[in-house]
Amino acid sequence: DTEVTQTPKHLVMGMTNKKSLKCEQHMGHRAMYWYKQKAKKPPELMFVYSYEKLSINESVPSRFSPECPNSSLLNLHLHALQPEDSALYLCASSQDGPSTDTQYFGPGTRLTVL
Amino acid sequence: SQKIEQNSEALNIQEGKTATLTCNYTNYSPAYLQWYRQDPGRGPVFLLLIRENEKEKRKERLKVTFDTTLKQSLFHITASQPADSATYLCALVLYNQGGKLIFGQGTELSVKP
């Protein structure tokens, strides 16, 4: 299984809502990543987990809260988001990390904040 | 300042021709450079990785070169097909920043039949 899955595919939320994005991989990878991608722009790294510990936080606002419950799962908890946070949120994983390995990306969650 | 630039936002070519995409960078010292393909609404898919001590890498119809003196990578697709139409992203792997991946803005390739 060389797949990274993400749920939900689409999410619409208000600025006062709390929601979570989920990511799962069963490749035995020990590094997992969250990226944010706006339209016509490249993915931008948000967080890196290595062996279930947060190793990189790219100065992301605290309204985004990552969590890695185990080596296969990665969550991104969302609270009090702004309309400018609307984007495609991509999860990725790699064999080891922080990584010089190939990163396998999920299909993303399209988030709209109203 | 640090920059990664891909030569153009869009590239249109005829089926069967060779597509050449350029990635230039300044003020980075990458250990590796990767190329990804991204289709609309999908996550990037890894294509090729080239290390700083490698000049060229090939995989089927794909070829990547890496010139650390010029700070440039070229990505070639030979005998291009309409199915190759997608956005292609170069990405630098910064070993001295924990393996962080920095993407260029991408080149949208369109191969016409």
Short mmCIF file of C-alpha atoms in Angstrom, two decimals:
data_model
loop_
_atom_site.label_atom_id
_atom_site.label_comp_id
_atom_site.label_asym_id
_atom_site.label_seq_id
_atom_site.Cartn_x
_atom_site.Cartn_y
_atom_site.Cartn_z
CA ASP A 1 0.00 0.00 0.00
CA THR A 2 1.70 3.18 -1.22
CA GLU A 3 -1.16 5.49 -0.46
CA VAL A 4 -1.66 8.45 1.82
CA THR A 5 -5.33 9.05 2.54
CA GLN A 6 -6.90 12.28 3.73
CA THR A 7 -10.36 13.01 5.05
CA PRO A 8 -12.51 14.84 4.41
CA LYS A 9 -12.01 15.68 0.72
CA HIS A 10 -13.82 18.99 1.14
CA LEU A 11 -14.60 21.03 4.24
CA VAL A 12 -16.55 24.25 4.64
CA MET A 13 -16.42 25.91 8.04
CA GLY A 14 -17.26 29.16 9.71
CA MET A 15 -14.75 31.29 11.55
CA THR A 16 -16.03 30.14 14.94
CA ASN A 17 -16.05 26.42 14.17
CA LYS A 18 -13.63 23.75 15.36
CA LYS A 19 -12.82 21.00 12.88
CA SER A 20 -10.08 18.47 12.23
CA LEU A 21 -8.32 17.17 9.14
CA LYS A 22 -7.11 13.59 9.17
CA CYS A 23 -4.28 11.85 7.36
CA GLU A 24 -3.32 8.18 7.38
CA GLN A 25 -0.55 6.07 5.84
CA HIS A 26 0.27 2.37 6.19
CA MET A 27 3.67 2.36 4.53
CA GLY A 28 5.59 2.26 7.81
CA HIS A 29 6.86 5.77 7.20
CA ARG A 30 8.19 7.59 10.25
CA ALA A 31 7.98 11.18 9.00
CA MET A 32 4.71 12.96 8.24
CA TYR A 33 4.07 16.47 6.98
CA TRP A 34 1.36 19.10 6.62
CA TYR A 35 1.49 21.54 3.71
CA LYS A 36 -0.80 24.39 2.71
CA GLN A 37 -1.32 25.17 -0.98
CA LYS A 38 -3.16 28.21 -2.33
CA ALA A 39 -4.41 28.28 -5.92
CA LYS A 40 -1.63 28.57 -8.53
CA LYS A 41 1.00 28.53 -5.77
CA PRO A 42 3.42 25.82 -4.62
CA PRO A 43 2.86 23.82 -1.44
CA GLU A 44 4.22 25.53 1.69
CA LEU A 45 5.46 23.45 4.58
CA MET A 46 3.57 23.90 7.86
CA PHE A 47 4.65 21.08 10.19
CA VAL A 48 6.90 18.02 10.23
CA TYR A 49 6.56 15.07 12.59
CA SER A 50 9.47 12.69 12.87
CA TYR A 51 8.99 9.50 14.88
CA GLU A 52 5.77 11.00 16.27
CA LYS A 53 7.51 14.11 17.59
CA LEU A 54 7.04 17.59 16.16
CA SER A 55 10.37 18.47 14.56
CA ILE A 56 9.53 21.48 12.39
CA ASN A 57 6.90 24.18 12.92
CA GLU A 58 7.13 26.83 10.24
CA SER A 59 5.82 29.64 12.47
CA VAL A 60 2.25 28.60 11.79
CA PRO A 61 -0.49 30.51 13.69
CA SER A 62 -1.79 28.75 16.78
CA ARG A 63 -5.25 28.39 15.24
CA PHE A 64 -3.67 25.39 13.47
CA SER A 65 -2.76 22.62 15.91
CA PRO A 66 -1.13 19.41 14.68
CA GLU A 67 -1.30 16.09 16.43
CA CYS A 68 0.36 12.74 15.72
CA PRO A 69 -1.47 10.07 17.77
CA ASN A 70 0.64 7.25 16.34
CA SER A 71 3.06 6.54 13.53
CA SER A 72 0.27 6.04 10.96
CA LEU A 73 -1.97 8.98 11.78
CA LEU A 74 -1.64 12.73 11.57
CA ASN A 75 -4.33 15.25 12.47
CA LEU A 76 -4.61 18.98 11.98
CA HIS A 77 -7.01 20.66 14.38
CA LEU A 78 -8.54 23.90 13.19
CA HIS A 79 -10.06 26.60 15.37
CA ALA A 80 -11.09 30.21 14.74
CA LEU A 81 -9.79 30.21 11.18
CA GLN A 82 -9.84 33.21 8.87
CA PRO A 83 -11.12 33.33 5.26
CA GLU A 84 -7.50 33.65 4.07
CA ASP A 85 -6.86 30.18 5.49
CA SER A 86 -8.97 28.73 2.69
CA ALA A 87 -6.63 26.46 0.70
CA LEU A 88 -5.78 22.87 -0.21
CA TYR A 89 -4.20 21.17 2.81
CA LEU A 90 -1.85 18.38 1.84
CA CYS A 91 -0.47 15.62 4.01
CA ALA A 92 2.68 13.74 3.05
CA SER A 93 4.84 11.01 4.48
CA SER A 94 8.35 9.70 3.92
CA GLN A 95 10.38 6.69 5.01
CA ASP A 96 12.53 8.50 7.51
CA GLY A 97 12.90 12.03 8.51
CA PRO A 98 13.29 14.89 8.62
CA SER A 99 13.66 13.79 5.15
CA THR A 100 15.90 13.56 2.18
CA ASP A 101 13.62 10.80 0.96
CA THR A 102 10.76 10.81 -1.46
CA GLN A 103 7.63 12.32 0.00
CA TYR A 104 4.32 10.66 -0.79
CA PHE A 105 1.45 13.11 -0.87
CA GLY A 106 -2.22 12.55 -0.19
CA PRO A 107 -4.95 14.02 -2.40
CA GLY A 108 -5.53 16.90 -0.01
CA THR A 109 -8.48 18.46 1.80
CA ARG A 110 -10.02 21.48 0.11
CA LEU A 111 -10.86 23.86 2.96
CA THR A 112 -13.17 26.86 2.62
CA VAL A 113 -13.54 29.25 5.54
CA LEU A 114 -16.60 31.48 5.40
CA SER B 1 17.31 36.72 -0.64
CA GLN B 2 16.55 33.07 -1.27
CA LYS B 3 14.64 32.25 -4.43
CA ILE B 4 13.56 29.28 -6.52
CA GLU B 5 12.34 30.13 -9.99
CA GLN B 6 10.90 27.90 -12.67
CA ASN B 7 11.40 29.34 -16.13
CA SER B 8 7.82 29.93 -17.04
CA GLU B 9 4.38 29.57 -15.60
CA ALA B 10 3.13 27.80 -18.72
CA LEU B 11 4.69 25.84 -21.56
CA ASN B 12 2.81 24.65 -24.65
CA ILE B 13 4.34 22.04 -26.95
CA GLN B 14 3.30 19.67 -29.71
CA GLU B 15 2.92 15.95 -29.05
CA GLY B 16 6.11 14.04 -29.79
CA LYS B 17 8.42 16.97 -29.05
CA THR B 18 10.74 17.26 -26.06
CA ALA B 19 9.60 19.48 -23.20
CA THR B 20 12.36 21.22 -21.25
CA LEU B 21 11.59 22.85 -17.92
CA THR B 22 14.07 24.94 -15.96
CA CYS B 23 14.53 25.41 -12.23
CA ASN B 24 16.96 28.06 -10.96
CA TYR B 25 17.76 28.84 -7.35
CA THR B 26 19.74 31.45 -5.46
CA ASN B 27 21.16 31.52 -1.94
CA TYR B 28 20.31 27.91 -1.20
CA SER B 29 22.68 24.98 -0.77
CA PRO B 30 20.48 21.98 -1.49
CA ALA B 31 21.72 18.47 -0.93
CA TYR B 32 19.13 17.12 -3.32
CA LEU B 33 16.69 18.37 -5.88
CA GLN B 34 13.42 16.65 -6.68
CA TRP B 35 10.82 16.98 -9.41
CA TYR B 36 7.13 16.38 -8.81
CA ARG B 37 4.09 16.30 -11.04
CA GLN B 38 0.78 17.76 -9.85
CA ASP B 39 -2.57 17.36 -11.55
CA PRO B 40 -5.42 19.80 -10.76
CA GLY B 41 -6.96 19.17 -7.34
CA ARG B 42 -4.49 16.38 -6.53
CA GLY B 43 -1.37 16.10 -4.40
CA PRO B 44 2.09 16.21 -5.99
CA VAL B 45 3.54 12.91 -7.22
CA PHE B 46 7.28 12.29 -6.98
CA LEU B 47 9.08 11.77 -10.28
CA LEU B 48 12.86 11.98 -9.85
CA LEU B 49 15.50 12.89 -7.28
CA ILE B 50 19.02 14.01 -8.12
CA ARG B 51 21.85 14.49 -5.63
CA GLU B 52 24.33 17.34 -5.60
CA ASN B 53 27.14 15.06 -6.77
CA GLU B 54 25.11 13.69 -9.70
CA LYS B 55 25.01 15.41 -13.07
CA GLU B 56 22.16 13.53 -14.69
CA LYS B 57 19.39 11.07 -13.84
CA ARG B 58 17.03 9.24 -16.19
CA LYS B 59 13.77 7.36 -15.78
CA GLU B 60 11.98 6.15 -18.90
CA ARG B 61 11.16 9.31 -20.93
CA LEU B 62 12.29 11.65 -18.14
CA LYS B 63 15.74 13.15 -17.69
CA VAL B 64 16.96 15.54 -15.00
CA THR B 65 20.24 17.43 -14.86
CA PHE B 66 21.66 19.29 -11.87
CA ASP B 67 24.40 21.94 -12.15
CA THR B 68 25.37 23.22 -8.70
CA THR B 69 27.73 25.79 -10.24
CA LEU B 70 24.97 27.34 -12.33
CA LYS B 71 22.46 26.59 -9.53
CA GLN B 72 20.13 25.11 -12.10
CA SER B 73 18.22 21.93 -12.86
CA LEU B 74 16.73 21.03 -16.22
CA PHE B 75 13.85 18.56 -16.53
CA HIS B 76 13.22 16.96 -19.92
CA ILE B 77 10.27 14.88 -21.12
CA THR B 78 11.05 13.25 -24.46
CA ALA B 79 8.40 12.08 -26.94
CA SER B 80 5.82 14.06 -24.99
CA GLN B 81 2.19 12.93 -24.89
CA PRO B 82 -1.05 14.75 -24.04
CA ALA B 83 -1.14 12.66 -20.83
CA ASP B 84 2.04 14.48 -19.73
CA SER B 85 0.00 17.69 -19.41
CA ALA B 86 0.23 18.77 -15.75
CA THR B 87 2.05 21.20 -13.48
CA TYR B 88 5.64 20.23 -12.75
CA LEU B 89 7.26 21.39 -9.53
CA CYS B 90 10.92 21.41 -8.65
CA ALA B 91 11.77 21.14 -4.98
CA LEU B 92 14.98 21.71 -3.08
CA VAL B 93 15.83 19.49 -0.13
CA LEU B 94 17.66 21.56 2.46
CA TYR B 95 19.70 19.13 4.51
CA ASN B 96 20.96 21.91 6.79
CA GLN B 97 17.34 22.78 7.65
CA GLY B 98 16.30 19.34 8.71
CA GLY B 99 15.52 18.06 5.26
CA LYS B 100 12.92 20.74 4.60
CA LEU B 101 11.42 20.70 1.10
CA ILE B 102 11.05 24.06 -0.66
CA PHE B 103 9.00 24.10 -3.88
CA GLY B 104 9.29 26.28 -6.93
CA GLN B 105 6.10 27.87 -8.20
CA GLY B 106 5.64 25.24 -10.89
CA THR B 107 5.41 25.17 -14.68
CA GLU B 108 2.09 24.20 -16.26
CA LEU B 109 2.87 21.99 -19.26
CA SER B 110 0.29 21.53 -21.99
CA VAL B 111 0.99 18.95 -24.71
CA LYS B 112 -1.25 19.36 -27.75
CA PRO B 113 -2.12 16.41 -30.03
#
